[in-house]
Coordinates of C-alpha atoms in Angstrom, one line a residue:
Q367 CA 125.0 96.2 120.7
V368 CA 121.6 97.6 120.1
Q369 CA 119.4 95.6 117.7
L370 CA 116.1 96.8 116.1
V371 CA 113.9 94.2 114.4
E372 CA 110.9 95.2 112.2
S373 CA 108.0 93.0 111.6
G374 CA 104.5 93.1 110.0
G375 CA 105.3 93.7 106.4
G376 CA 103.8 91.8 103.4
V377 CA 101.7 92.1 100.3
V378 CA 98.3 93.7 100.4
Q379 CA 95.8 95.3 98.0
A380 CA 95.1 99.0 97.8
G381 CA 92.8 100.1 100.6
A382 CA 94.0 97.5 103.1
S383 CA 95.6 98.2 106.5
M384 CA 98.9 97.0 108.0
R385 CA 100.6 97.5 111.3
L386 CA 104.4 97.5 111.5
S387 CA 106.3 96.9 114.7
C388 CA 109.9 97.5 115.7
A389 CA 111.4 96.3 118.9
A390 CA 114.8 97.5 120.2
S391 CA 116.8 95.0 122.3
E392 CA 120.0 95.2 124.3
V393 CA 119.3 98.9 125.0
T394 CA 121.5 100.3 127.8
F395 CA 120.6 104.0 127.3
T396 CA 117.7 106.3 126.9
I397 CA 116.0 106.4 123.5
E398 CA 114.7 109.8 122.5
T399 CA 113.1 109.8 119.1
M400 CA 112.0 106.7 117.2
G401 CA 110.8 106.7 113.7
W402 CA 110.0 105.0 110.4
Y403 CA 111.7 105.6 107.0
R404 CA 111.0 103.9 103.7
Q405 CA 113.0 103.3 100.5
E406 CA 112.2 102.2 97.0
P407 CA 114.8 100.6 94.8
G408 CA 117.0 103.3 93.2
K409 CA 115.5 106.0 95.4
Q410 CA 116.6 107.9 98.5
R411 CA 115.4 106.8 101.9
E412 CA 112.7 109.2 103.0
L413 CA 111.0 110.0 106.3
V414 CA 107.6 108.5 107.0
A415 CA 107.0 109.4 110.7
T416 CA 108.8 110.2 113.9
I417 CA 107.7 110.2 117.6
T418 CA 109.5 111.6 120.6
R419 CA 109.8 109.9 123.9
G420 CA 107.1 112.3 125.1
G421 CA 104.7 111.2 122.4
D422 CA 104.9 114.1 119.9
A423 CA 104.5 112.8 116.4
E424 CA 105.3 114.2 112.9
Y425 CA 104.4 112.7 109.5
E426 CA 105.4 113.1 105.9
D427 CA 102.6 114.8 104.0
S428 CA 101.6 111.9 101.8
V429 CA 100.8 109.7 104.8
K430 CA 99.3 112.2 107.1
G431 CA 95.8 111.2 108.0
R432 CA 96.4 107.6 106.9
F433 CA 99.3 106.5 109.1
T434 CA 99.6 106.6 112.9
I435 CA 102.9 106.2 114.8
S436 CA 103.0 105.2 118.4
R437 CA 105.4 103.7 120.9
D438 CA 105.7 101.8 124.2
N439 CA 108.7 103.2 126.0
A440 CA 108.7 100.4 128.6
K441 CA 109.1 97.9 125.7
N442 CA 111.4 100.1 123.6
T443 CA 109.0 99.4 120.7
V444 CA 107.6 101.6 118.0
Y445 CA 104.6 100.9 115.8
L446 CA 103.2 102.2 112.5
Q447 CA 99.6 101.7 111.8
M448 CA 99.0 102.1 108.1
N449 CA 95.4 102.5 106.8
S450 CA 94.1 103.2 103.3
L451 CA 97.2 101.9 101.7
I452 CA 98.0 102.9 98.1
P453 CA 100.5 101.5 95.6
E454 CA 102.8 104.5 96.2
D455 CA 103.3 103.2 99.7
T456 CA 105.3 100.3 98.3
A457 CA 108.8 100.3 99.8
R458 CA 111.1 98.8 102.3
Y459 CA 110.3 100.3 105.7
F460 CA 113.1 100.9 108.2
C461 CA 112.9 101.6 111.9
V462 CA 115.3 104.0 113.6
A463 CA 116.0 104.9 117.2
Q464 CA 118.0 107.9 118.4
R465 CA 120.1 107.8 121.5
Y466 CA 119.3 110.7 123.9
D467 CA 122.7 111.7 125.0
D468 CA 124.6 112.0 121.7
Y469 CA 121.8 111.7 119.1
K470 CA 123.4 108.5 117.6
D471 CA 121.0 106.7 115.2
Y472 CA 120.4 102.9 115.2
W473 CA 118.7 101.2 112.3
G474 CA 116.8 98.0 111.8
Q475 CA 117.1 95.7 108.8
G476 CA 113.8 96.8 107.2
T477 CA 110.6 95.0 106.2
Q478 CA 109.1 95.0 102.8
V479 CA 105.6 96.5 102.2
T480 CA 104.0 95.9 98.8
V481 CA 100.6 97.4 97.9
S482 CA 99.0 96.1 94.7
S483 CA 96.3 97.8 92.7

């Protein structure tokens, strides 16, 4: 089955930068959209950014201008460059990949990002 593994999380101070990576393995189909979501304890999971196979990106308002999503289709890998981090960015970040033919979503296990003030 498809596996997605995130990496790059950790603890940083406000104003720092981080880059998250997510590699999808055992993929036997075309991946359309990939993206990043985040979730705080007791809160709903929310969209951070998405990117289509063709490279069209969309962002949640609070991260626009600070975060950049990118992908390498040949490697089935998606990245999230996070700059000017603020404490409100603290959450567990999850990677998602959507199958082209039936729009089925596949999720990673998540990686924790903690931003201290």
